[in-house]
Coordinates of C-alpha atoms in Angstrom, one line a residue:
A1 CA -10.1 -9.8 -41.5
A2 CA -12.1 -11.1 -38.6
P3 CA -15.8 -11.2 -39.2
R4 CA -17.9 -8.7 -37.3
P5 CA -21.1 -10.0 -35.8
A6 CA -24.2 -7.9 -35.5
H7 CA -23.5 -7.4 -31.8
G8 CA -20.1 -7.5 -30.0
C9 CA -16.6 -7.6 -31.3
G10 CA -15.3 -10.4 -33.5
S11 CA -12.7 -13.0 -32.8
G12 CA -9.2 -11.6 -32.7
A13 CA -10.4 -8.0 -32.2
L14 CA -8.6 -7.7 -28.9
L15 CA -5.2 -8.3 -30.6
G16 CA -6.1 -6.2 -33.7
R17 CA -4.4 -2.9 -34.5
F18 CA -7.1 -0.8 -32.9
G19 CA -7.2 -3.1 -29.8
V20 CA -3.4 -3.0 -29.3
L21 CA -3.5 0.9 -29.6
L22 CA -6.2 1.0 -26.9
Q23 CA -4.1 -1.3 -24.6
A24 CA -1.0 0.9 -25.0
L25 CA -3.0 4.0 -24.2
L26 CA -4.6 2.2 -21.2
A27 CA -1.1 1.2 -19.8
L28 CA 0.1 4.8 -20.1
C29 CA -2.9 6.3 -18.4
A30 CA -3.2 3.7 -15.7
F31 CA 0.4 3.8 -14.6
S32 CA 0.3 7.6 -14.5
T33 CA -1.9 7.2 -11.5
L34 CA 1.0 5.6 -9.6
M35 CA 3.2 8.6 -10.4
L36 CA 0.4 10.9 -9.2
K37 CA 0.2 8.8 -6.0
R38 CA 4.0 9.4 -5.4
F39 CA 3.6 13.2 -5.6
K40 CA 0.6 13.0 -3.3
E41 CA 2.8 11.4 -0.6
P42 CA 4.1 13.7 2.2
K43 CA 7.6 15.0 1.4
A44 CA 9.0 13.3 4.5
E45 CA 7.6 9.9 3.4
R46 CA 8.0 10.3 -0.4
R47 CA 9.9 7.4 -1.9
P48 CA 13.1 8.0 -4.0
W49 CA 12.6 7.3 -7.7
R50 CA 14.5 4.0 -7.5
I51 CA 12.4 2.7 -4.7
W52 CA 9.2 3.9 -6.4
F53 CA 10.3 2.0 -9.6
Y54 CA 11.0 -1.2 -7.7
D55 CA 7.5 -1.0 -6.0
T56 CA 5.5 -0.1 -9.2
S57 CA 7.3 -2.5 -11.5
K58 CA 6.0 -5.4 -9.5
Q59 CA 2.5 -4.2 -10.2
A60 CA 3.4 -3.7 -13.9
I61 CA 4.6 -7.3 -14.2
G62 CA 1.5 -8.6 -12.4
A63 CA -0.9 -6.4 -14.4
L64 CA 0.6 -7.5 -17.7
F65 CA 0.3 -11.1 -16.8
I66 CA -3.4 -10.7 -15.8
H67 CA -4.1 -8.7 -19.0
F68 CA -2.6 -11.2 -21.4
A69 CA -4.2 -14.1 -19.5
N70 CA -7.6 -12.4 -19.9
V71 CA -7.0 -11.8 -23.6
F72 CA -5.9 -15.4 -24.1
L73 CA -8.9 -16.8 -22.2
S74 CA -11.3 -14.5 -24.1
D75 CA -10.1 -15.7 -27.5
L76 CA -10.6 -19.4 -26.6
T77 CA -14.3 -19.1 -27.1
E78 CA -16.4 -18.5 -30.2
E79 CA -18.6 -16.1 -28.2
D80 CA -18.1 -12.3 -27.9
P81 CA -14.5 -12.0 -26.7
C82 CA -15.1 -8.4 -25.5
S83 CA -17.8 -9.3 -23.0
L84 CA -15.8 -12.3 -21.8
Y85 CA -12.8 -10.1 -21.3
L86 CA -15.0 -7.6 -19.3
I87 CA -16.3 -10.4 -17.1
N88 CA -12.7 -11.6 -16.4
F89 CA -11.8 -8.0 -15.6
I90 CA -14.7 -7.4 -13.2
L91 CA -13.9 -10.6 -11.4
D92 CA -10.2 -9.6 -11.1
A93 CA -11.2 -6.2 -9.7
T94 CA -13.6 -7.7 -7.1
L95 CA -12.9 -11.3 -6.0
G96 CA -9.4 -11.1 -7.4
M97 CA -8.6 -8.0 -5.3
L98 CA -9.5 -9.9 -2.2
L99 CA -7.3 -12.8 -3.2
I100 CA -4.4 -10.5 -3.9
W101 CA -4.8 -8.8 -0.4
L102 CA -5.0 -12.3 1.2
G103 CA -1.9 -13.5 -0.8
V104 CA 0.2 -10.5 0.2
K105 CA -0.7 -10.9 3.9
V106 CA 0.0 -14.6 3.9
V107 CA 3.3 -14.2 2.0
S108 CA 4.4 -11.3 4.2
W109 CA 3.7 -13.4 7.4
I110 CA 5.7 -16.3 6.1
V111 CA 8.6 -14.2 5.0
Q112 CA 8.7 -12.4 8.3
H113 CA 8.4 -15.6 10.2
K114 CA 11.3 -17.1 8.3
K115 CA 13.2 -13.8 8.7
Y116 CA 13.9 -13.5 4.9
T117 CA 14.5 -9.7 5.2
Y118 CA 15.0 -9.0 1.5
L119 CA 11.8 -10.7 0.6
V120 CA 9.6 -8.4 2.7
F121 CA 7.6 -6.3 0.2
G122 CA 9.1 -2.8 0.0
E123 CA 12.4 -3.7 1.7
Y124 CA 15.3 -3.6 -0.6
G125 CA 18.3 -3.0 1.7
D126 CA 20.5 0.0 2.1
P127 CA 21.6 0.7 -0.6
P128 CA 18.7 -1.0 -2.5
Q129 CA 19.6 -4.3 -4.0
A130 CA 18.3 -5.6 -7.4
A131 CA 18.3 -9.1 -6.0
A132 CA 15.7 -8.2 -3.4
W133 CA 13.6 -6.6 -6.1
I134 CA 13.8 -9.8 -8.3
G135 CA 12.8 -12.0 -5.4
Q136 CA 9.8 -9.8 -4.5
C137 CA 8.7 -9.7 -8.2
I138 CA 8.7 -13.6 -8.3
L139 CA 6.6 -13.7 -5.1
Y140 CA 4.1 -11.1 -6.4
L141 CA 3.9 -13.0 -9.7
L142 CA 3.1 -16.2 -7.9
I143 CA 0.3 -14.4 -6.1
M144 CA -1.1 -13.2 -9.4
V145 CA -0.9 -16.8 -10.8
F146 CA -2.8 -18.0 -7.8
E147 CA -5.4 -15.3 -8.2
K148 CA -5.9 -15.9 -12.0
T149 CA -6.2 -19.6 -11.4
V150 CA -9.0 -19.1 -8.9
I151 CA -10.8 -16.7 -11.2
S152 CA -10.6 -19.1 -14.1
L153 CA -12.2 -21.8 -12.0
V154 CA -15.0 -19.5 -11.0
L155 CA -15.6 -18.8 -14.7
L156 CA -16.3 -22.6 -15.2
I157 CA -19.5 -22.1 -13.2
P158 CA -22.5 -22.1 -15.7
G159 CA -24.5 -19.0 -16.2
W160 CA -21.9 -16.5 -17.3
T161 CA -23.3 -16.5 -20.9
K162 CA -26.5 -14.7 -19.8
L163 CA -24.4 -12.1 -18.0
Q164 CA -22.3 -11.5 -21.1
Q165 CA -25.5 -10.7 -23.1
I166 CA -26.7 -8.3 -20.4
L167 CA -23.4 -6.4 -20.1
L168 CA -22.7 -5.4 -23.7
G169 CA -25.6 -6.9 -25.7
Y170 CA -27.2 -3.4 -26.2
I171 CA -24.2 -1.8 -27.9
P172 CA -24.5 -2.2 -31.7
S173 CA -21.0 -0.8 -32.6
P174 CA -18.1 -3.3 -32.2
Q175 CA -15.5 -0.5 -32.0
L176 CA -17.5 1.3 -29.3
E177 CA -17.7 -2.0 -27.3
L178 CA -13.9 -2.4 -27.7
V179 CA -13.3 1.1 -26.4
L180 CA -15.5 0.5 -23.3
V181 CA -14.0 -2.9 -22.6
M182 CA -10.3 -2.2 -23.3
F183 CA -10.0 1.4 -22.2
V184 CA -12.8 3.2 -20.3
V185 CA -13.7 0.5 -17.7
P186 CA -10.2 -0.8 -17.2
F187 CA -8.8 2.7 -16.7
I188 CA -11.2 3.5 -13.9
V189 CA -10.8 0.2 -12.2
N190 CA -7.1 -0.1 -12.7
A191 CA -6.4 3.3 -11.3
I192 CA -8.2 2.3 -8.0
M193 CA -6.5 -1.2 -7.9
F194 CA -3.0 0.2 -8.5
W195 CA -3.5 2.8 -5.8
V196 CA -4.7 0.2 -3.3
V197 CA -2.1 -2.5 -4.1
D198 CA 0.7 0.0 -4.1
S199 CA -0.3 0.9 -0.5
L200 CA -0.2 -2.8 0.3
I201 CA 3.3 -3.6 -1.0
M202 CA 5.2 -0.4 -0.4
R203 CA 7.3 0.1 2.7
K204 CA 5.4 1.6 5.6
Y205 CA 6.9 4.8 6.9
K206 CA 8.1 4.3 10.5
Q207 CA 9.7 6.7 12.9
K208 CA 13.0 5.3 14.1
D209 CA 13.3 5.1 17.9
T210 CA 16.3 6.7 19.6
L211 CA 18.3 5.1 22.3
D212 CA 19.1 7.3 25.4
I213 CA 22.1 7.0 27.7
N214 CA 20.2 4.6 30.0
G215 CA 19.5 2.1 27.2
S216 CA 15.8 2.7 27.0
T217 CA 14.1 3.7 23.7
E218 CA 12.0 6.7 23.2
T219 CA 10.2 8.1 20.1
P220 CA 10.9 11.6 18.8
R221 CA 7.4 12.6 19.8
A222 CA 8.0 11.5 23.4
R223 CA 11.3 13.3 23.5
R224 CA 9.8 16.5 22.2
T225 CA 7.1 16.3 24.8
E226 CA 9.7 15.9 27.6
E227 CA 11.8 18.7 26.3
S228 CA 8.8 21.0 26.1
Q229 CA 8.0 20.2 29.8
V230 CA 11.6 21.1 30.8
L231 CA 11.5 24.3 28.9
L232 CA 8.3 25.3 30.5
S233 CA 9.8 24.9 34.0
P234 CA 13.6 25.5 33.6
D235 CA 14.2 26.4 37.3
M236 CA 12.1 23.6 38.8
D237 CA 15.0 21.7 40.4
Y238 CA 16.7 24.8 41.6
D239 CA 13.6 26.3 43.1
Q240 CA 12.6 23.0 44.6
S241 CA 15.9 22.7 46.5
E242 CA 15.7 26.3 47.7
S243 CA 12.0 25.9 48.7
D244 CA 12.9 22.7 50.6
Q245 CA 15.6 24.6 52.6
D246 CA 13.1 27.4 53.3
I247 CA 10.4 25.1 54.5
S248 CA 12.8 23.2 56.7
G249 CA 14.0 26.5 58.2
L250 CA 10.5 27.6 58.8
Q251 CA 9.6 24.3 60.5
G252 CA 12.6 24.6 62.8
T253 CA 11.6 28.2 63.7
S254 CA 8.1 27.2 64.5
Q255 CA 9.3 24.3 66.6
K256 CA 11.4 26.7 68.6
M257 CA 8.5 29.1 69.1
K258 CA 6.3 26.3 70.3
Q259 CA 8.8 25.1 73.0
P260 CA 7.7 26.4 76.4
S261 CA 10.1 29.0 78.1
Y262 CA 11.0 28.7 81.8
Q263 CA 12.2 31.6 84.0
V264 CA 14.2 31.0 87.2
V265 CA 13.2 33.3 90.0
I266 CA 15.7 33.7 92.8

């Protein structure tokens, strides 16, 4: 059994029986937020289950990679692994979130510039292709590797030991510290991160433009507006033609009335 220090969890506690149970519970609760997000989407924009699985599974792979990387890095030191895991997690949720957003934007721009259609995040073809999902998973995993590498370099900056003592040094119970580090804080932060990242990598809902007989495109909204204007004035063209004839007739009559009349007197 791993020795328990007076403060903080002992070495190997993150991979112990209680720690693994907390991690499984965390995964179940965190990914339930993605299912809740799907039901919160408007019905017209709601993704089919297969598309939803393709989108969320990329996050699952990336989150598992980050989680086990944090566990591995936390056990490399003889200091409190729980506080070191928490520091890793906080950096992933702040600076790491910015790096993920930047990575998604850069990769999306490169893919669109090279016209690799199936590597655009959220685009899987019609019908959806597993090959497109695999390619996007690889791209997203590369982004996560880049993010974790930068965070690991940031952790090499001296001074994090004092922050470790400040964060969890006041908690006397190792199990309570493990619950806070492996479940409570990650659940709250992961729920927010999953929601935001899912909005980044999902396919954006776009209205398809329609092509009229003249070859110009118009959106459904513009078409409805034009139709409503026609319905409000159904006899516009007919009345206009009749009014033009009436006006021309009146103008002709007035001109006749204005012409001077001459009488011949014998």
